[in-house]
Amino acid sequence: MTRDSSPGRAGPPVDEEEARIRVGRPAKHAAGIKAVQVSLTRAVKQMGLVKSAKNLLALNQEQGFDCMSCAWPDPQDHRHTAEFCENGAKAVSWEGQRETVGPEFFAAHPISELYQRTDHWLERQGRLVHPMVRRDGADHYEPISWDAAFALIARHLTALDSPDEAEFYTSGRASNEAAFVYQLFARAFGTNNLPDCSNMCHESTSVALAQTTGVGKGSVTLHDLHDADLIIVSGQNPGTNHPRMLSALEKAKRGGARILAINPLKEPGLLRFGNPQTPRGLTKGTSLADEYLQIRSNGDLALWRAFAHLLLRADDENPGQVVDREFIDAHTVGFEAWEKHVRALDWDQVRTATGLTRAEIESAAHLLATSRRIVSCWAMGITQHRNGVATIEEMVNVALLQGMIGKEGAGLCPVRGHSNVQGDRTMGIWERSPDWFLDALRDEFGFEPPREHGHDAANAVRALRDGRARVFLGLGGNFASAMSDTAVTESALRSAALTVQISTKLNRSHLAAGRDALILPALGRTEIDRTAGVEQRVTVEDSMSVVHASRGRAEPAGPLLRSEVDVLCGIAHATLGDRYGIPWQEFARDYSRIRDRVARVVPGFEDFNDKIRRHAGFTLPHPPRDSRSFPTPEGKAVFSVSPLEVMTVPEGRLVLQTLRSHDQFNTTIYGLDDRYRGIRSGRRVLFINESDLHDQGLADGDHVDIISEWPQRDGTTDERRAERFRLVAYDTPPGCVAAYYPETNPLIPLDSQALGSGTPTSKWVVVRLDPAAASGSTAEGDQV
Ligand SMILES: Nc1nc2c(c(=O)[nH]1)N[C@H]1C(S)=C(S)[C@@H](COP(=O)(O)OP(=O)(O)OC[C@H]3O[C@@H](n4cnc5c(=O)[nH]c(N)nc54)[C@H](O)[C@@H]3O)O[C@H]1N2
Ligand SMILES: Nc1nc2c(c(=O)[nH]1)N[C@H]1C(S)=C(S)[C@@H](COP(=O)(O)OP(=O)(O)OC[C@H]3O[C@@H](n4cnc5c(=O)[nH]c(N)nc54)[C@H](O)[C@@H]3O)O[C@H]1N2
Ligand SMILES: [Mo]
């Protein structure tokens, strides 16, 4: 028996414009001259020539602003004049767009109409420039003053029965200063409900690394990548999502490093890179991956366990050549139990889970066994799985086995997503901040912060859905589209008494509005921040724990825009007044006052203001990296044992992973092409293996609805549907299909979460295909 849990459509509609898909051959390399062309054309079209030149030249320069497209670090010593990539240029152009969305726009377009538009259309309308309110029962947003908006928020917050009825969401673009003020406000108000985009992103990493190494962050610097002799890239598509990482891979490669890629898809960015900064790159390029394991979805835990098994065996044959006993004895606990577990490996399980041959695995393991300096990188292909935490723990086990932490040219390198997502966590955006952090806040501000853990993203949805939360504030981001189970998330937001979105562009979260709803337009990273009449700057932390200043150069999109810090201090002051004597207005007038407080609360930020004045950036302490000390309860790094769960799907079903095209930033859709995968003019595609097409009696070019299946305790199956995807025959392992997010978020059940981290399982959704339902569609999709 089945039950359809999402009656009616939720999420982006099927749009004619997006149904004229053309399919060509996937690319064999990334970047090159084409990337330069695309960057410049987009920039000039959206920002005009003068602004383009100004913005792109300030991008990632010491006196300029930090690129908001990803968290990859900037070189500290030598920066190119154009220290950005095609997708960074797209992000800047998108923010610098000349068109604006003001009161006339909202007067002309009711919310019900806007909801029928695609995400691409919504964001393309331009920059938000006026605070807007939707009053209970109305179908339009109308203008409101900043003060009235702050008063409305304060009224709703103070009317709650408990502070835990409010949710304070953060997306990872917020600066350190904004993040610090925001969490301080939430906690002074009385709650730890600080869900953030990390919960959907690298939470599995943070949990696994904290448990095993004592620090939830990566242990490498950019130099380590350059100096490595083996770099492993698992579950990551850097050619699209971290293009500047390709320069580091290239540099390592030219220094003699080998690269091992582990990915179900042959991503062009991992095959070959044409560095647009060099003449060679514009022509031939450098080949990257030496070995490419085209693994089945979710096979990584089994693969890493097999690596460990083979490394132990290799060391048996050549004692002391592979395993670092000295490191294990001095710095770790739990080795014996883990070793026993790993020696008893079941190769049948490994074959089923990975879909790889033993010879392929042995050849890759040989790369590890013969390397002295190994850096292991990973991203969403690892974290967004039910067993993401266990997989990362196994990657850590292998690093410990070979002593690859706290050594030059080696280490763990989770590659973060949003440009300041790591900094936001450092500043206390965390629903489970540890006691030492809360103690430091108490000592600095003289109030007792709440100690009970707050809601993560999934629990925030549950609380709103069940009426246990009634106010939702979003500091950036697009919670309605980014979160799993779109129908449930949207209706949870709609049931709120108040939703507040602090945003730069129109998105679906503004349309899943609470009974009262506010849109508060914020300055972006590229814009000059003249809060209180002086030019302010902010700081960010990259994926490798380097903190540096960022200052926009462009004129703001409109005169009414306010900085995130200013908006948050306004809300806090209206809500709390001078409770606890926190000087909100002073913070907004001079951000260095916020940094003074950060300096006293967060370790590593001593002399914060001074440091950012004097240096291009400073690196935060990381005990495992710096001195091989591991601040776990045991005082040592921990080998962890977890069962090897081999995930399978029922007969006739497929596993769907949801990922990014080359022309989007998360829920922001820049355009409808995915050049590297050969897709033009549309996004509703499903990449599928030829053999699966054959088994299902389908063909490339057919259209299907995708239906996900989620078994219930009572034996029934919950079903969710996403309509009308064009099938694309593609080089993906049998049984493993792929489609873009956010179109596929309606398929992911809210309860389908990673164990231990709660991250939605965006890379593992069991689906079946329904061709009949989509047969009304025309047979476009010609080969080009
Ligand atoms: N231009 C651009 N830049 C971005 C973003 C963007 O949307 N656009 N988003 C930013 C954010 S927030 C983040 S978190 C990062 C995301 O960066 P990525 O993690 O690179 O993003 P995804 O597109 O989700 O790609 C996941 C990759 O994992 C692979 N994969 C899927 N399942 C498995 C598996 O089971 N095992 C293995 N080994 N691989 C698997 C997929 O084939 C794909 O190559 O990028 C950041 N940078
Ligand atoms: N199915 C599926 N779902 C996923 C993922 C997946 O791979 N598959 N990935 C997950 C991941 S890794 C992440 S990080 C989340 C992302 O989740 P979010 O961070 O919530 O989403 P974004 O799409 O990055 O947010 C875009 C919006 O941010 C606002 N914005 C942009 N710049 C600024 C700014 O400078 N200031 C302010 N105030 N607002 C700004 C704009 O209004 C824009 O519409 O999505 C997650 N969801
Ligand atoms: Mo992310």
Coordinates of C-alpha atoms in Angstrom, one line a residue, residues 193-425:
N193 CA 17.7 27.2 18.0
L194 CA 20.4 28.1 15.5
P195 CA 19.9 25.8 12.5
D196 CA 22.2 26.6 9.6
C197 CA 23.1 25.4 6.1
S198 CA 25.9 23.3 7.7
N199 CA 23.2 21.0 8.9
M200 CA 22.5 20.2 5.3
C201 CA 26.1 20.3 4.2
H202 CA 29.3 19.3 6.1
E203 CA 27.7 18.4 9.4
S204 CA 28.7 14.8 9.0
T205 CA 32.3 16.1 8.7
S206 CA 32.1 18.3 11.8
V207 CA 30.7 15.4 13.8
A208 CA 33.2 12.8 12.6
L209 CA 36.3 15.0 12.9
A210 CA 35.3 16.3 16.4
Q211 CA 34.8 12.7 17.6
T212 CA 38.0 11.4 16.2
T213 CA 40.5 14.3 16.2
G214 CA 38.9 16.6 18.7
V215 CA 38.6 19.4 16.1
G216 CA 35.7 19.6 13.7
K217 CA 37.7 21.2 10.9
G218 CA 40.2 20.2 8.2
S219 CA 43.9 19.8 9.1
V220 CA 45.7 21.2 6.1
T221 CA 46.9 24.5 4.6
L222 CA 47.1 25.3 1.0
H223 CA 50.9 24.5 1.1
D224 CA 50.1 21.0 2.2
L225 CA 48.2 20.4 -1.0
H226 CA 51.0 21.8 -3.1
D227 CA 53.5 19.6 -1.3
A228 CA 51.5 16.3 -1.2
D229 CA 52.6 13.3 -3.2
L230 CA 49.0 11.9 -3.3
I231 CA 45.8 13.8 -3.3
I232 CA 42.5 11.9 -3.0
V233 CA 39.4 13.7 -4.1
S234 CA 36.2 11.8 -3.0
G235 CA 32.6 12.9 -3.6
Q236 CA 33.5 16.3 -4.8
N237 CA 33.2 18.1 -8.2
P238 CA 35.8 20.9 -7.9
G239 CA 35.7 21.8 -11.6
T240 CA 32.3 23.4 -10.9
N241 CA 32.1 24.0 -7.2
H242 CA 35.6 24.9 -6.2
P243 CA 37.3 25.8 -9.5
R244 CA 40.3 27.5 -7.8
M245 CA 41.1 24.2 -6.2
L246 CA 42.1 23.0 -9.7
S247 CA 45.0 25.4 -9.6
A248 CA 46.2 23.8 -6.4
L249 CA 45.8 20.3 -7.9
E250 CA 47.7 21.4 -11.0
K251 CA 50.5 22.8 -8.9
A252 CA 50.8 19.6 -6.9
K253 CA 50.6 17.6 -10.1
R254 CA 53.5 19.5 -11.6
G255 CA 55.4 19.0 -8.4
G256 CA 55.1 15.2 -8.9
A257 CA 51.9 14.4 -7.0
R258 CA 49.4 11.8 -8.1
I259 CA 45.7 12.2 -7.9
L260 CA 43.1 9.6 -7.1
A261 CA 39.5 10.5 -7.9
I262 CA 36.6 8.6 -6.3
N263 CA 33.2 9.5 -7.9
P264 CA 30.3 7.7 -9.6
L265 CA 30.5 10.3 -12.4
K266 CA 33.5 11.1 -14.6
E267 CA 33.6 14.8 -13.7
P268 CA 35.6 16.7 -16.4
G269 CA 37.1 18.9 -13.7
L270 CA 38.9 15.9 -12.3
L271 CA 40.1 14.7 -15.6
R272 CA 41.9 17.7 -17.0
F273 CA 42.4 21.4 -16.2
G274 CA 43.1 24.2 -18.5
N275 CA 44.4 27.0 -16.1
P276 CA 43.1 30.2 -17.6
Q277 CA 45.9 32.1 -15.7
T278 CA 48.6 30.4 -17.8
P279 CA 49.3 30.2 -21.6
R280 CA 49.7 26.5 -21.3
G281 CA 46.3 26.2 -19.6
L282 CA 44.5 28.1 -22.4
T283 CA 45.8 25.6 -24.9
K284 CA 46.7 22.1 -23.7
G285 CA 46.0 22.0 -20.0
T286 CA 47.2 19.5 -17.4
S287 CA 45.7 16.1 -16.9
L288 CA 44.7 15.5 -13.3
A289 CA 43.4 12.2 -12.0
D290 CA 45.9 9.3 -12.4
E291 CA 43.3 6.8 -11.2
Y292 CA 39.6 7.2 -11.3
L293 CA 37.3 4.9 -9.2
Q294 CA 33.9 5.1 -10.6
I295 CA 32.3 3.9 -7.4
R296 CA 28.6 3.1 -6.8
S297 CA 26.7 5.6 -4.7
N298 CA 27.5 5.1 -1.0
G299 CA 30.3 2.6 -1.7
D300 CA 32.8 4.7 0.1
L301 CA 32.7 3.2 3.5
A302 CA 33.4 -0.2 2.1
L303 CA 36.1 1.2 -0.2
W304 CA 38.0 2.9 2.7
R305 CA 37.7 -0.2 4.8
A306 CA 39.2 -2.2 1.9
F307 CA 42.0 0.4 1.6
A308 CA 42.7 -0.1 5.3
H309 CA 42.7 -3.9 4.9
L310 CA 45.1 -3.7 2.0
L311 CA 47.4 -1.3 3.8
L312 CA 47.7 -3.6 6.8
R313 CA 48.5 -6.5 4.5
A314 CA 51.1 -4.4 2.6
D315 CA 52.7 -3.6 5.9
D316 CA 52.8 -7.3 6.8
E317 CA 54.9 -7.8 3.7
N318 CA 57.1 -4.8 4.3
P319 CA 57.0 -4.1 8.0
G320 CA 57.2 -0.5 8.9
Q321 CA 57.0 0.7 5.3
V322 CA 53.3 1.5 5.3
V323 CA 51.9 1.7 8.8
D324 CA 53.2 4.5 11.0
R325 CA 53.5 2.6 14.3
E326 CA 55.2 5.4 16.1
F327 CA 52.3 7.8 15.3
I328 CA 49.8 5.2 16.3
D329 CA 51.5 4.4 19.7
A330 CA 52.1 8.0 20.6
H331 CA 48.9 9.7 19.4
T332 CA 46.0 7.3 19.1
V333 CA 43.7 5.0 21.0
G334 CA 41.6 2.1 19.8
F335 CA 43.9 0.7 17.2
E336 CA 43.8 -3.0 18.2
A337 CA 40.0 -3.3 18.1
W338 CA 39.8 -1.5 14.8
E339 CA 42.6 -3.6 13.3
K340 CA 40.9 -6.8 14.2
H341 CA 37.7 -5.5 12.6
V342 CA 39.4 -4.5 9.4
R343 CA 41.4 -7.7 9.0
A344 CA 38.1 -9.6 8.9
L345 CA 37.0 -7.8 5.7
D346 CA 34.3 -9.4 3.6
W347 CA 35.3 -8.9 -0.1
D348 CA 31.8 -9.8 -1.3
Q349 CA 30.4 -6.9 0.6
V350 CA 33.0 -4.6 -0.8
R351 CA 32.2 -5.7 -4.4
T352 CA 28.5 -5.2 -3.9
A353 CA 28.8 -1.8 -2.2
T354 CA 31.4 -0.3 -4.5
G355 CA 30.7 -2.0 -7.8
L356 CA 34.5 -2.0 -8.3
T357 CA 36.8 -4.9 -9.1
R358 CA 39.3 -6.1 -6.6
A359 CA 42.1 -5.2 -9.1
E360 CA 40.9 -1.6 -9.3
I361 CA 40.8 -1.3 -5.5
E362 CA 44.2 -2.9 -5.1
S363 CA 45.7 -0.6 -7.6
A364 CA 44.4 2.5 -5.8
A365 CA 45.4 1.1 -2.4
H366 CA 48.9 0.7 -3.9
L367 CA 49.0 4.5 -4.5
L368 CA 48.3 5.0 -0.8
A369 CA 50.8 2.4 0.3
T370 CA 53.6 4.0 -1.7
S371 CA 52.9 7.6 -0.8
R372 CA 54.5 9.5 2.1
R373 CA 52.4 12.6 2.1
I374 CA 48.7 12.1 1.5
V375 CA 45.9 14.8 1.5
S376 CA 42.4 13.5 1.5
C377 CA 39.7 15.8 0.2
W378 CA 35.9 15.3 0.2
A379 CA 32.6 17.1 0.0
M380 CA 28.9 16.4 -0.4
G381 CA 29.3 13.0 -2.1
I382 CA 30.5 11.7 1.2
T383 CA 28.6 13.8 3.8
Q384 CA 25.1 13.6 2.4
H385 CA 24.7 9.9 3.0
R386 CA 23.0 8.0 5.8
N387 CA 26.4 6.7 6.9
G388 CA 28.4 9.9 6.1
V389 CA 29.8 10.1 9.6
A390 CA 31.0 6.5 9.6
T391 CA 32.5 6.9 6.1
I392 CA 34.5 10.0 7.2
E393 CA 35.6 8.2 10.4
E394 CA 37.0 5.4 8.2
M395 CA 38.8 8.0 6.1
V396 CA 40.3 9.3 9.4
N397 CA 41.2 5.8 10.5
V398 CA 43.2 5.4 7.3
A399 CA 44.9 8.7 7.8
L400 CA 45.8 7.7 11.4
L401 CA 47.1 4.4 10.2
Q402 CA 49.6 6.1 8.0
G403 CA 50.3 9.0 10.4
M404 CA 49.0 11.6 7.9
I405 CA 47.8 14.3 10.4
G406 CA 50.1 17.0 11.6
K407 CA 52.7 16.4 8.9
E408 CA 53.7 18.6 6.0
G409 CA 52.1 17.8 2.7
A410 CA 49.5 15.6 4.4
G411 CA 46.1 15.8 6.2
L412 CA 42.4 15.9 6.1
C413 CA 40.8 18.4 3.8
P414 CA 37.0 18.6 3.9
V415 CA 36.2 21.2 1.2
R416 CA 33.6 23.6 2.6
G417 CA 30.8 25.0 0.6
H418 CA 29.6 28.5 1.4
S419 CA 32.4 31.1 1.6
N420 CA 32.0 31.7 5.4
V421 CA 30.2 28.6 6.6
Q422 CA 33.2 27.5 8.6
G423 CA 33.6 31.0 10.2
D424 CA 29.9 31.1 11.1
R425 CA 30.4 27.9 13.2

